[in-house]
PDB file of N, CA, C and O and ligand atoms in Angstrom:
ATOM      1  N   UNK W 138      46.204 -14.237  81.076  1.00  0.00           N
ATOM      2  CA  UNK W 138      45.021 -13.382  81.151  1.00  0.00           C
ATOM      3  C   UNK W 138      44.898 -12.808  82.556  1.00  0.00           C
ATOM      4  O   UNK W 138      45.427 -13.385  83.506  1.00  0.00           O
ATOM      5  N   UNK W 139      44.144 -11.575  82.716  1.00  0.00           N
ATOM      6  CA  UNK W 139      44.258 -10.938  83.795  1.00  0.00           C
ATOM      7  C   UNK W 139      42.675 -11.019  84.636  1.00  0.00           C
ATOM      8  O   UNK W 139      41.666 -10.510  84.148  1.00  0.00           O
ATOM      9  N   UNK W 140      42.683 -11.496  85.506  1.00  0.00           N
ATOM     10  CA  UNK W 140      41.204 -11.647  86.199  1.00  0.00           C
ATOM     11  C   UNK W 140      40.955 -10.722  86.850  1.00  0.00           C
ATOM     12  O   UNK W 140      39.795 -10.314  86.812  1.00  0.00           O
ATOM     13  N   UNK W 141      41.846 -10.098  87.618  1.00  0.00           N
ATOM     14  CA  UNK W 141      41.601  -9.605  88.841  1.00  0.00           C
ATOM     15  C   UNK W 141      43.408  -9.179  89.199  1.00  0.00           C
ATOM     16  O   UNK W 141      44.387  -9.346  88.472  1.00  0.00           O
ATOM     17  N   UNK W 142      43.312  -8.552  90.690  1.00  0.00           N
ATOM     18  CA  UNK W 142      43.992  -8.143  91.082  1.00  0.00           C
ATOM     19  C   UNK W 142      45.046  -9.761  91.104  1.00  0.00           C
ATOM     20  O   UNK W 142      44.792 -10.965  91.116  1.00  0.00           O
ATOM     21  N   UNK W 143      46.596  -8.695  91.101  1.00  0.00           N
ATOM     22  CA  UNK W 143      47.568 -10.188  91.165  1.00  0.00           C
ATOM     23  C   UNK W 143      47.524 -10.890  92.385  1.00  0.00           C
ATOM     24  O   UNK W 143      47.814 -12.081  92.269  1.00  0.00           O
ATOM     25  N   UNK W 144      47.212 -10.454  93.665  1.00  0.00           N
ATOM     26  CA  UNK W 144      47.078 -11.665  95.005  1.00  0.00           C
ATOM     27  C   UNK W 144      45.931 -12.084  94.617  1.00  0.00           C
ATOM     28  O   UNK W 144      45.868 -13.238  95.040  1.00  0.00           O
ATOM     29  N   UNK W 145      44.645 -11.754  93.870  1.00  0.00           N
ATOM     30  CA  UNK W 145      43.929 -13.015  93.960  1.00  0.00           C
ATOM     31  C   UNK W 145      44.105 -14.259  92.536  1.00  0.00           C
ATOM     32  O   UNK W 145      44.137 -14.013  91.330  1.00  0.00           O
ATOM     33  N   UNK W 146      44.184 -15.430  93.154  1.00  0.00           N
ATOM     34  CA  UNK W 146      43.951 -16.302  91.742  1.00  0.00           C
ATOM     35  C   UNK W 146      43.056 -16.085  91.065  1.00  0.00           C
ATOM     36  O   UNK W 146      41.994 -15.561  91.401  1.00  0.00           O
ATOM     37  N   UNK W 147      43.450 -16.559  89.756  1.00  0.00           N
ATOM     38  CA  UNK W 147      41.947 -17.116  89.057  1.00  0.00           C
ATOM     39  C   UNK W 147      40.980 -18.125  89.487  1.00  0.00           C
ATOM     40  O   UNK W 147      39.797 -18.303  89.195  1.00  0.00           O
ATOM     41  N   UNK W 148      41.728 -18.690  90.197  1.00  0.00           N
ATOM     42  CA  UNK W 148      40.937 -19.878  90.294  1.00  0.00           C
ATOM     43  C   UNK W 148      39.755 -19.537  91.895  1.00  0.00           C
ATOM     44  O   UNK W 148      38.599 -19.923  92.065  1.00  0.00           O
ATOM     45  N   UNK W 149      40.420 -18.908  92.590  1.00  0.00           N
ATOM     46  CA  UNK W 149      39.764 -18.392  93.699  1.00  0.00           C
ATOM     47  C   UNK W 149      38.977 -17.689  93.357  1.00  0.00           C
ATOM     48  O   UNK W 149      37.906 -17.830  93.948  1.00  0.00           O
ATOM     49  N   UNK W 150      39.019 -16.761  92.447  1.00  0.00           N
ATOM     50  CA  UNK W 150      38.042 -15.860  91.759  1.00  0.00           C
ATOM     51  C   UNK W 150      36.960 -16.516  91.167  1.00  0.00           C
ATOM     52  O   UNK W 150      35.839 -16.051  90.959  1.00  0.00           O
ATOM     53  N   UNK W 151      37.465 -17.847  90.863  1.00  0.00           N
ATOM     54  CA  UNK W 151      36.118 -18.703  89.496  1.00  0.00           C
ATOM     55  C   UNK W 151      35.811 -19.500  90.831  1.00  0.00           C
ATOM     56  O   UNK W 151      35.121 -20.355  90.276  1.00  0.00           O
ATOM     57  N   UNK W 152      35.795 -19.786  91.833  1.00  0.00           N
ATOM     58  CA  UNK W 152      35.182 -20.570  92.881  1.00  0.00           C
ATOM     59  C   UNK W 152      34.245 -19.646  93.254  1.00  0.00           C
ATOM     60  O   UNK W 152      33.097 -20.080  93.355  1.00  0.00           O
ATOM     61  N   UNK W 153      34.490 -18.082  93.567  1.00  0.00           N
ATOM     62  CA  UNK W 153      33.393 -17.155  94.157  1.00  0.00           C
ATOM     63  C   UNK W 153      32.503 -16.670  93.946  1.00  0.00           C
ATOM     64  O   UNK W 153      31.630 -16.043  94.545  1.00  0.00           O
ATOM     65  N   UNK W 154      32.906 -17.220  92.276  1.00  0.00           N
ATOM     66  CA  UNK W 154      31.596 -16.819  91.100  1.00  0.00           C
ATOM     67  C   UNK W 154      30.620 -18.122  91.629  1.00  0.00           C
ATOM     68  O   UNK W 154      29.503 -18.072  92.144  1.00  0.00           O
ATOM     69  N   UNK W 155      31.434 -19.256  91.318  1.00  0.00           N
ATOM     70  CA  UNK W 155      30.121 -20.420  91.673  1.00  0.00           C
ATOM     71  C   UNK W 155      29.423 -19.928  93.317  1.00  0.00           C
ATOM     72  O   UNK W 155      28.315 -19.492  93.630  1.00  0.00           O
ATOM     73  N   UNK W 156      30.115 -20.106  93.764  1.00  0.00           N
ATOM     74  CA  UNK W 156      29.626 -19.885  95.402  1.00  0.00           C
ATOM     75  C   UNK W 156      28.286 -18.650  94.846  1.00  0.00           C
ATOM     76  O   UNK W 156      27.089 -18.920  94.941  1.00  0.00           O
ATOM     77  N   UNK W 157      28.813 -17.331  94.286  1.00  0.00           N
ATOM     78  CA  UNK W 157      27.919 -16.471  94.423  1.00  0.00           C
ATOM     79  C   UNK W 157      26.599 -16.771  93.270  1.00  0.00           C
ATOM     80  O   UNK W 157      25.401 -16.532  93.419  1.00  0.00           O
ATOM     81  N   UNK W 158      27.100 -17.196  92.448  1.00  0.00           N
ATOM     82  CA  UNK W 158      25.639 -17.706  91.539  1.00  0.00           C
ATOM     83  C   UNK W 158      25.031 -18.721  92.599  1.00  0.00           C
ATOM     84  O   UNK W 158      23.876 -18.429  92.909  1.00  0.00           O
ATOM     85  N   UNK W 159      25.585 -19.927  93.269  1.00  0.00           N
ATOM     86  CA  UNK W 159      24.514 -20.529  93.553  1.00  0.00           C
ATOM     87  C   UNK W 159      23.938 -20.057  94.866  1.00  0.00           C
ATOM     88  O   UNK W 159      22.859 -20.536  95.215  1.00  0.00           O
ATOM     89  N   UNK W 160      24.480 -19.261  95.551  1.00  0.00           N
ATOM     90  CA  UNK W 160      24.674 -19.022  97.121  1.00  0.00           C
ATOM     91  C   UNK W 160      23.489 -17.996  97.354  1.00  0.00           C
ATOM     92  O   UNK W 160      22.577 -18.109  98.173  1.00  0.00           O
ATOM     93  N   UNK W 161      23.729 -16.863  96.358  1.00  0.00           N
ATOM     94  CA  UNK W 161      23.301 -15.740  96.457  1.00  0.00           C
ATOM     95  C   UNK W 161      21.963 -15.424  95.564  1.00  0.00           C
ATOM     96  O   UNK W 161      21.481 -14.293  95.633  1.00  0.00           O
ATOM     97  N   UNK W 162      21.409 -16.342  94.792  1.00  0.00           N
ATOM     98  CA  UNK W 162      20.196 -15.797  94.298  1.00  0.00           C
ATOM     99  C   UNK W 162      19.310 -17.168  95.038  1.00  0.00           C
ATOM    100  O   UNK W 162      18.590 -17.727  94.210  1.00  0.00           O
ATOM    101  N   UNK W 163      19.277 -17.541  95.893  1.00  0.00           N
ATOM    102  CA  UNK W 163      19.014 -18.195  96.593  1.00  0.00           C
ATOM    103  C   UNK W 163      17.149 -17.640  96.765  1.00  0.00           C
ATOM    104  O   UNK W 163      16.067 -18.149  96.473  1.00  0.00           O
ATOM    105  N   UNK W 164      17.648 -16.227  97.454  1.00  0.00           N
ATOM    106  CA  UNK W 164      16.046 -15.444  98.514  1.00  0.00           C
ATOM    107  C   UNK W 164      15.726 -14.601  97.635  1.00  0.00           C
ATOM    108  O   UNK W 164      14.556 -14.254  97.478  1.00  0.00           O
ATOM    109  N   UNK W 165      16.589 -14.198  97.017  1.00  0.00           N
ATOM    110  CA  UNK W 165      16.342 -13.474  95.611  1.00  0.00           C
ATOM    111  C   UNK W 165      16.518 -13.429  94.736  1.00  0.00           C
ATOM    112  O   UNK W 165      17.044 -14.507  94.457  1.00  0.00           O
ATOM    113  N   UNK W 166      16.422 -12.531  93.442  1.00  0.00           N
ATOM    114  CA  UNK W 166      17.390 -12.182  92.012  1.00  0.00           C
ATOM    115  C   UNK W 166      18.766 -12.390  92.693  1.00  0.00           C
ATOM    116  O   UNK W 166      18.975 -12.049  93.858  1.00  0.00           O
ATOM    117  N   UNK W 167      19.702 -12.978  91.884  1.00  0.00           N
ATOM    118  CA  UNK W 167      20.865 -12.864  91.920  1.00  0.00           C
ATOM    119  C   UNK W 167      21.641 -11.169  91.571  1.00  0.00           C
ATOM    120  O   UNK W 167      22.031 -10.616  90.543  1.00  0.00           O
ATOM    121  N   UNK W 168      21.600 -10.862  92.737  1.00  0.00           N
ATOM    122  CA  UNK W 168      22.251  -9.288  92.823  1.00  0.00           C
ATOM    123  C   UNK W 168      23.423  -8.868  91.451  1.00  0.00           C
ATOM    124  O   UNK W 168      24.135  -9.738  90.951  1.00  0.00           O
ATOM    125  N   UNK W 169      23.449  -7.401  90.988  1.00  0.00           N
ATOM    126  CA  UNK W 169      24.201  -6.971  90.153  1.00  0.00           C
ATOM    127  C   UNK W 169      25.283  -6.320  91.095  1.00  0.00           C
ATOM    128  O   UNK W 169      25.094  -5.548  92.035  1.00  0.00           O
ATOM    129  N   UNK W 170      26.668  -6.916  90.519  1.00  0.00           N
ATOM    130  CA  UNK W 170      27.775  -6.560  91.529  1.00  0.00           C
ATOM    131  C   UNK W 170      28.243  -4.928  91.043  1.00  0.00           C
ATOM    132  O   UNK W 170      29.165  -4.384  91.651  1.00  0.00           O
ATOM    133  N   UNK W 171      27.734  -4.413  90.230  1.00  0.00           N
ATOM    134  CA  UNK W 171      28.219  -3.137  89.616  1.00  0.00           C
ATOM    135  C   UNK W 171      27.098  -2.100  90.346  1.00  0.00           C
ATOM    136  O   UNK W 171      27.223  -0.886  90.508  1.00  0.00           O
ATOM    137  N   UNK W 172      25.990  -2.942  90.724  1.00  0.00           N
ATOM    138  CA  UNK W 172      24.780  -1.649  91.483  1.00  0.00           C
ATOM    139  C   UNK W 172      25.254  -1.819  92.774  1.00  0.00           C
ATOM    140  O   UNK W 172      24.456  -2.417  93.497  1.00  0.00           O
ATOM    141  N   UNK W 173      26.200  -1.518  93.249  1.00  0.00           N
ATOM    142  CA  UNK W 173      26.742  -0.741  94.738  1.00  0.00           C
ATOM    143  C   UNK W 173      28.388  -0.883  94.724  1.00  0.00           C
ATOM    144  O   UNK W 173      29.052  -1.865  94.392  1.00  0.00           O
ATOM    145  N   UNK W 174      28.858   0.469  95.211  1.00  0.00           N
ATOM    146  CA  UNK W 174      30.103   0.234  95.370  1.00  0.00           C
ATOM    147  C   UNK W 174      31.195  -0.535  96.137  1.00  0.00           C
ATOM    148  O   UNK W 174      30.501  -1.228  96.880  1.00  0.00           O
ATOM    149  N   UNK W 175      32.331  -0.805  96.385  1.00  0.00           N
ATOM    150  CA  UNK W 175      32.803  -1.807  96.897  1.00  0.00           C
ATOM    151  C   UNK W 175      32.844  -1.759  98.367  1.00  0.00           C
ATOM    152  O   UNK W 175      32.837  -2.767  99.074  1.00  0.00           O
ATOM    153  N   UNK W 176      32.892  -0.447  98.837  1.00  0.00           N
ATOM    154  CA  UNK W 176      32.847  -0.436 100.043  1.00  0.00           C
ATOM    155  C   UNK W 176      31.231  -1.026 100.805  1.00  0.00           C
ATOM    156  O   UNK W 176      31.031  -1.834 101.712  1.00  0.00           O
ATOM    157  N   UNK W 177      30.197  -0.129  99.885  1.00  0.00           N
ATOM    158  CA  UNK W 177      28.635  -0.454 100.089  1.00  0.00           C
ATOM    159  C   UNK W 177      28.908  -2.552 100.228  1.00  0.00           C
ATOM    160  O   UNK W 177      28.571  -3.336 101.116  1.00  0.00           O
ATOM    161  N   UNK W 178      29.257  -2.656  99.596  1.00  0.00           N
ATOM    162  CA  UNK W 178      29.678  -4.705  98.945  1.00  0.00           C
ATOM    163  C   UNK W 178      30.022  -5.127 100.423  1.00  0.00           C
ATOM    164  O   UNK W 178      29.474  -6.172 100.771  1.00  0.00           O
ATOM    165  N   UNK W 179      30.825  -4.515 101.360  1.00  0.00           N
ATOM    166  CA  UNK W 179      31.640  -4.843 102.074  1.00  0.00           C
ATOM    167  C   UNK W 179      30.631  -5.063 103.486  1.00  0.00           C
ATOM    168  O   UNK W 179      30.940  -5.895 104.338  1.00  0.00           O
ATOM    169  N   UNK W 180      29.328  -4.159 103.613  1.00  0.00           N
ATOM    170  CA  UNK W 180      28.390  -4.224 104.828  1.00  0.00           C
ATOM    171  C   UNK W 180      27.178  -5.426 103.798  1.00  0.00           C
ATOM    172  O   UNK W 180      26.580  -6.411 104.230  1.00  0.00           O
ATOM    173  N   UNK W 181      27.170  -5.063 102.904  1.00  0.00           N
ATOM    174  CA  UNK W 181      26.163  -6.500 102.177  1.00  0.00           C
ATOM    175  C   UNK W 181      26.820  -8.074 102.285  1.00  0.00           C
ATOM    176  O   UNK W 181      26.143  -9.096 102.163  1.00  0.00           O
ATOM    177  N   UNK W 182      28.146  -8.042 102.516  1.00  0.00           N
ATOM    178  CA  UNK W 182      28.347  -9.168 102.553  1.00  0.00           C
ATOM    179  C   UNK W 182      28.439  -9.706 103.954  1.00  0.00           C
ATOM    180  O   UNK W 182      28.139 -10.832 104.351  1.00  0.00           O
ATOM    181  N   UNK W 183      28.939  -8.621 104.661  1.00  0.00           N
ATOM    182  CA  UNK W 183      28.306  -8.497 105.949  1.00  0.00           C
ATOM    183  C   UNK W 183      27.096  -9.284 106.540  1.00  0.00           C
ATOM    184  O   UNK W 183      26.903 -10.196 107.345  1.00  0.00           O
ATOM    185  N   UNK W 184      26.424  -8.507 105.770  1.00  0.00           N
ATOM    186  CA  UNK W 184      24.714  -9.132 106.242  1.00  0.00           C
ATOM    187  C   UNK W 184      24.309 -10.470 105.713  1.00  0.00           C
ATOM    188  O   UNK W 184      23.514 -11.201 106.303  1.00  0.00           O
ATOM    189  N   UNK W 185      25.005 -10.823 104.344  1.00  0.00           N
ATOM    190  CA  UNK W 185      24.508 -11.742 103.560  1.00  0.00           C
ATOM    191  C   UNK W 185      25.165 -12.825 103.861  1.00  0.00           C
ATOM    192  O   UNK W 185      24.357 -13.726 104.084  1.00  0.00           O
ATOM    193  N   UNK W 186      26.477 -13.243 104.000  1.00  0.00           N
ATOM    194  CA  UNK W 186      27.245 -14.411 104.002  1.00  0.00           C
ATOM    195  C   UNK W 186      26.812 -15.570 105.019  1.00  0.00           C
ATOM    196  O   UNK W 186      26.894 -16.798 105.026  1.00  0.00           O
ATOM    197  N   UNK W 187      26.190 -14.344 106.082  1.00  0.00           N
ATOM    198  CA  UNK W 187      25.944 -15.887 107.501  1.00  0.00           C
ATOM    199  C   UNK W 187      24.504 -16.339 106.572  1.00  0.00           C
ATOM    200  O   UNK W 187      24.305 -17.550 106.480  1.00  0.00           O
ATOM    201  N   UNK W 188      23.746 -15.621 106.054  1.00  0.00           N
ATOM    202  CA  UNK W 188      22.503 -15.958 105.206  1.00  0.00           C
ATOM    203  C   UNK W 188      22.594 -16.961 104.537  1.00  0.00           C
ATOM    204  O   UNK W 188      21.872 -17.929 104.776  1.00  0.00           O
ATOM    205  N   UNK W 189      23.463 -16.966 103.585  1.00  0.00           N
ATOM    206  CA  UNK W 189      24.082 -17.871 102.782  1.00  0.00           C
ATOM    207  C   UNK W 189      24.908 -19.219 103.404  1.00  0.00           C
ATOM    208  O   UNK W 189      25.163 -20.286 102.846  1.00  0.00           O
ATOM    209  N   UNK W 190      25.196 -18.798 104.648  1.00  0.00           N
ATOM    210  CA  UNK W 190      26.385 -20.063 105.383  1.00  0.00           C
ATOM    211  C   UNK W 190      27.845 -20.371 104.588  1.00  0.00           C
ATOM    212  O   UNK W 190      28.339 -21.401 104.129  1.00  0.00           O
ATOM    213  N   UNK W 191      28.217 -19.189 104.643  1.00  0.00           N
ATOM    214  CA  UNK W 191      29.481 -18.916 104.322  1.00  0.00           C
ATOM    215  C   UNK W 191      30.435 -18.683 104.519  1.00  0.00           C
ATOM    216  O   UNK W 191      30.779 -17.541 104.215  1.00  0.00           O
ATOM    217  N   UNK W 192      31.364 -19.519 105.088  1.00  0.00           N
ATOM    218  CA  UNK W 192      32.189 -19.486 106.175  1.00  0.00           C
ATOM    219  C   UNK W 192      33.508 -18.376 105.451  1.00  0.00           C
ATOM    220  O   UNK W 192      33.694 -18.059 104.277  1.00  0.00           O
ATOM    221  N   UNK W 193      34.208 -18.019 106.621  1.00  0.00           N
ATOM    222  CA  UNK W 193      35.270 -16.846 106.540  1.00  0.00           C
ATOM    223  C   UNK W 193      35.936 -16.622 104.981  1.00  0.00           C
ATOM    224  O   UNK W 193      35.817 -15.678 104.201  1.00  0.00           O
ATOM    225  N   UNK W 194      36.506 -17.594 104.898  1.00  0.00           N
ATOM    226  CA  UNK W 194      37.003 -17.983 103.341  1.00  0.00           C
ATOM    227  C   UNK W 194      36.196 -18.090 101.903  1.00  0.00           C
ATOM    228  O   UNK W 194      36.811 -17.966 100.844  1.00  0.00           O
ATOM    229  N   UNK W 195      34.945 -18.300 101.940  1.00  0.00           N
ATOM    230  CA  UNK W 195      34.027 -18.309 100.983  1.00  0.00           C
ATOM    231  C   UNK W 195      33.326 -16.978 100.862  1.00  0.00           C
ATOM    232  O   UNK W 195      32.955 -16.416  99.831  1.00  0.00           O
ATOM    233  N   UNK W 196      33.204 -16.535 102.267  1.00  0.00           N
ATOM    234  CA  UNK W 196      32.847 -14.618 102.118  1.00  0.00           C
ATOM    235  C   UNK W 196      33.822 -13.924 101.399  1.00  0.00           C
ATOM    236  O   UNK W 196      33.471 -13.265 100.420  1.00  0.00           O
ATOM    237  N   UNK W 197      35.435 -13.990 101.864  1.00  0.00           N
ATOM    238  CA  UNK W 197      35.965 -13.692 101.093  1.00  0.00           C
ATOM    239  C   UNK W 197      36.375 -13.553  99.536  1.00  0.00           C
ATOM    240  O   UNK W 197      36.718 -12.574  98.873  1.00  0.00           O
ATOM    241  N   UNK W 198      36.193 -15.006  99.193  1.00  0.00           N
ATOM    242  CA  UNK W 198      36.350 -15.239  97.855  1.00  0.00           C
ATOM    243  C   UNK W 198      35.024 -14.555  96.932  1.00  0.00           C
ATOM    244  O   UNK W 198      35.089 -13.717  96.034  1.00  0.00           O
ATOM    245  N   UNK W 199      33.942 -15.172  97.452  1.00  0.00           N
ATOM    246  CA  UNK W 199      32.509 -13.725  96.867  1.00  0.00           C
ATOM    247  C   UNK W 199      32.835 -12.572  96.870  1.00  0.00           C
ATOM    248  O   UNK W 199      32.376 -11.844  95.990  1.00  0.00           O
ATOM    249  N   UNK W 200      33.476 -12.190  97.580  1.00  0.00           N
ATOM    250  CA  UNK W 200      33.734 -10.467  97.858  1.00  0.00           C
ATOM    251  C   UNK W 200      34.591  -9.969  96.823  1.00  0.00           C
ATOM    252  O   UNK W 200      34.412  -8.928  96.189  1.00  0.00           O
ATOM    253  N   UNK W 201      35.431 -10.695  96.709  1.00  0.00           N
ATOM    254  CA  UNK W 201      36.780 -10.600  95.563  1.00  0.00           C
ATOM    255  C   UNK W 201      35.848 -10.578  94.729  1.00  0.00           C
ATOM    256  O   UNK W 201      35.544  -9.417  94.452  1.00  0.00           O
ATOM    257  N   UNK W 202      35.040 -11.607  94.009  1.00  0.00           N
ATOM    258  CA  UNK W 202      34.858 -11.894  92.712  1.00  0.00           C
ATOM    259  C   UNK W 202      33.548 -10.758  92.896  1.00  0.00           C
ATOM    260  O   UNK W 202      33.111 -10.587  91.758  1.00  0.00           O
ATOM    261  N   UNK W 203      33.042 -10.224  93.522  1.00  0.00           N
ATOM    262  CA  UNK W 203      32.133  -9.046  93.336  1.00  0.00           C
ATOM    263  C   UNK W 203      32.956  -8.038  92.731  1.00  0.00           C
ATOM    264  O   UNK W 203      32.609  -7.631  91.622  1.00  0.00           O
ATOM    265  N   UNK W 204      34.236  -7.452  93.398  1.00  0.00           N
ATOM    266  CA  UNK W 204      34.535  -6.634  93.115  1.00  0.00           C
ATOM    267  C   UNK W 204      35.074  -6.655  91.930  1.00  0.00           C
ATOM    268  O   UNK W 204      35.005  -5.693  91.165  1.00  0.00           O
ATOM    269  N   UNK W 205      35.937  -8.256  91.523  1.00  0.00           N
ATOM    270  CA  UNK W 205      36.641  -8.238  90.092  1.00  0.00           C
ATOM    271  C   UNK W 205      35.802  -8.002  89.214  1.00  0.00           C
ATOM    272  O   UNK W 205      36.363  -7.460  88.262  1.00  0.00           O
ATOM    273  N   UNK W 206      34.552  -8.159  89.026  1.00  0.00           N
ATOM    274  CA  UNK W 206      33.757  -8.241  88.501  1.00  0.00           C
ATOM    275  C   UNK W 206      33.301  -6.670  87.825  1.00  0.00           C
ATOM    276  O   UNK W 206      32.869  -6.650  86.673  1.00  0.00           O
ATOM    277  N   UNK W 207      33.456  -5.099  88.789  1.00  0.00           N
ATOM    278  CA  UNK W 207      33.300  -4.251  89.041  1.00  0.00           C
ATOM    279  C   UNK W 207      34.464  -3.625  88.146  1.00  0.00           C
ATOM    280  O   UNK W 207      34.331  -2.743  87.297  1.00  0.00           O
ATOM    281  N   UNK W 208      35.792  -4.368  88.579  1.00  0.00           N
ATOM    282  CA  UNK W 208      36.279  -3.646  87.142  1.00  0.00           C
ATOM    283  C   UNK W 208      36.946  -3.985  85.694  1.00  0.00           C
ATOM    284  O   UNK W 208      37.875  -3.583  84.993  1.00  0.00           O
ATOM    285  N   UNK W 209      36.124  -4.765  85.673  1.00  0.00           N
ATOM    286  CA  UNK W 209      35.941  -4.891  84.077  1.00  0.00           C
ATOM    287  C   UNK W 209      35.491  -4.134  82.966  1.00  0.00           C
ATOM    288  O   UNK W 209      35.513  -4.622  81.836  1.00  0.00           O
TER     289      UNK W 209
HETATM  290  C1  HEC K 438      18.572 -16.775 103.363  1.00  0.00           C
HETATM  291  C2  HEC K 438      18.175 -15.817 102.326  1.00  0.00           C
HETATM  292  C3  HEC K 438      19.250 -14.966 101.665  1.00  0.00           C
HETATM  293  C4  HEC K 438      20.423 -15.390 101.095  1.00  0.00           C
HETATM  294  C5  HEC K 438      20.980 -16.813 100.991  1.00  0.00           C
HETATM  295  C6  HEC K 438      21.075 -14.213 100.563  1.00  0.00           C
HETATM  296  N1  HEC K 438      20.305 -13.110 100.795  1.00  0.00           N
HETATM  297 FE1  HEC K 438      20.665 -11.207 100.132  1.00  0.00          FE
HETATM  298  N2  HEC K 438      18.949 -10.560 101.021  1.00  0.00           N
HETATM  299  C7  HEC K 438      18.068 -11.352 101.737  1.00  0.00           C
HETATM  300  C8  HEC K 438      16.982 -10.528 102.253  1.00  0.00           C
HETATM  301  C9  HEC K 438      15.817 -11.014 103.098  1.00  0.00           C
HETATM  302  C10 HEC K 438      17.246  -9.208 101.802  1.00  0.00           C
HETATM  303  C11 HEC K 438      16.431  -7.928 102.038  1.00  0.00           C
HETATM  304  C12 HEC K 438      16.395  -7.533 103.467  1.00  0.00           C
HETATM  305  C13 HEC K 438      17.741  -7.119 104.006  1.00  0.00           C
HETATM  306  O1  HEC K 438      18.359  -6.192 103.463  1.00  0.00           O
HETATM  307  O2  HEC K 438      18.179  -7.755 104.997  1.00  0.00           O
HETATM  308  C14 HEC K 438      18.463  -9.263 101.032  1.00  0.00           C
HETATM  309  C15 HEC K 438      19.054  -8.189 100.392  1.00  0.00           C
HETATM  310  C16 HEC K 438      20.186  -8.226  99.611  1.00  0.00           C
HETATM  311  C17 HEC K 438      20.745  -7.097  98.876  1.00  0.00           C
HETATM  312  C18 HEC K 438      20.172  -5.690  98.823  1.00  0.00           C
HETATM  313  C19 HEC K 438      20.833  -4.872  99.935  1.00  0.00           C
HETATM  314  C20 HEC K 438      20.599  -3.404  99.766  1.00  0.00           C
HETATM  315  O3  HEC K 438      21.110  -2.667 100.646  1.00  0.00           O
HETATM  316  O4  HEC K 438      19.963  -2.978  98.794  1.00  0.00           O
HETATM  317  C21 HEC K 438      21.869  -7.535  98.260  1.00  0.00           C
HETATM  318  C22 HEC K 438      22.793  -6.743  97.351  1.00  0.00           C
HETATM  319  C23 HEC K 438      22.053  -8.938  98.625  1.00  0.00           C
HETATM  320  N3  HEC K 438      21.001  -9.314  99.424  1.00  0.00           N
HETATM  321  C24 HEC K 438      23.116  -9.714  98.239  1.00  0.00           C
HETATM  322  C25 HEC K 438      23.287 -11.058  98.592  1.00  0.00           C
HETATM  323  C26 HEC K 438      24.480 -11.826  98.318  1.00  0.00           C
HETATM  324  C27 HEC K 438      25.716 -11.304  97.595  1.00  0.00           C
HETATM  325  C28 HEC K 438      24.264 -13.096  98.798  1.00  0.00           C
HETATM  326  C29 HEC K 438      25.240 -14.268  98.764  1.00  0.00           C
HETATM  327  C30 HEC K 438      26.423 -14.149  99.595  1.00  0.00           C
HETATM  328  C31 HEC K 438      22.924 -13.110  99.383  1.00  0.00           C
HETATM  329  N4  HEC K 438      22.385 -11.851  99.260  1.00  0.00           N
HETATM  330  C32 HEC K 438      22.315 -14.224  99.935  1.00  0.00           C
HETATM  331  C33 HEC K 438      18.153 -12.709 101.909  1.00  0.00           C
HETATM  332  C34 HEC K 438      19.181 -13.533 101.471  1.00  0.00           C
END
């Protein structure tokens, strides 16, 4: 089955989902990854990840799974 792009795993992808369900509706609604584009994704995670306490690797993996998410 195809998740996402081939450098990312699945499994990295299904970690960023947890991270971002529990991480990210935290201060708010849990954000819709399809209401902003990927680049827009890229200054939100920006702002959001130290919010969240999300170190280099866990921003990343959210970011991925925002975007895999985008094209489905
Ligand atoms: C500690 C609280 C907190 C956490 C945790 C948090 N956010 Fe936020 N978020 C905010 C606040 C406050 C705002 C609105 C003010 C702002 O834009 O800084 C916001 C705004 C947003 C917006 C709207 C931005 C826009 O331009 O419309 C998005 C999307 C978002 N957050 C995504 C996320 C994601 C994804 C995560 C997880 C990585 C996350 N947030 C975690 C506090 C938080």
């Amino acid at each position: 089955m195809v998740t996402g792009p081939v450098n990312i795993s699945s499994e990295k992808l299904a970690q960023g989902k947890t991270i971002f369900e529990n991480s990210c509706g935290r201060c708010h609604d849990l954000p819709e990854p399809t209401k902003h584009t990927s680049v827009q994704w890229v200054g939100i995670m920006n702002a959001m990840a130290p919010k969240a306490k999300l170190n280099d690797e866990q921003h990343q993996m959210v970011y991925d799974y925002i975007v895999s998410v985008k094209k489905q």
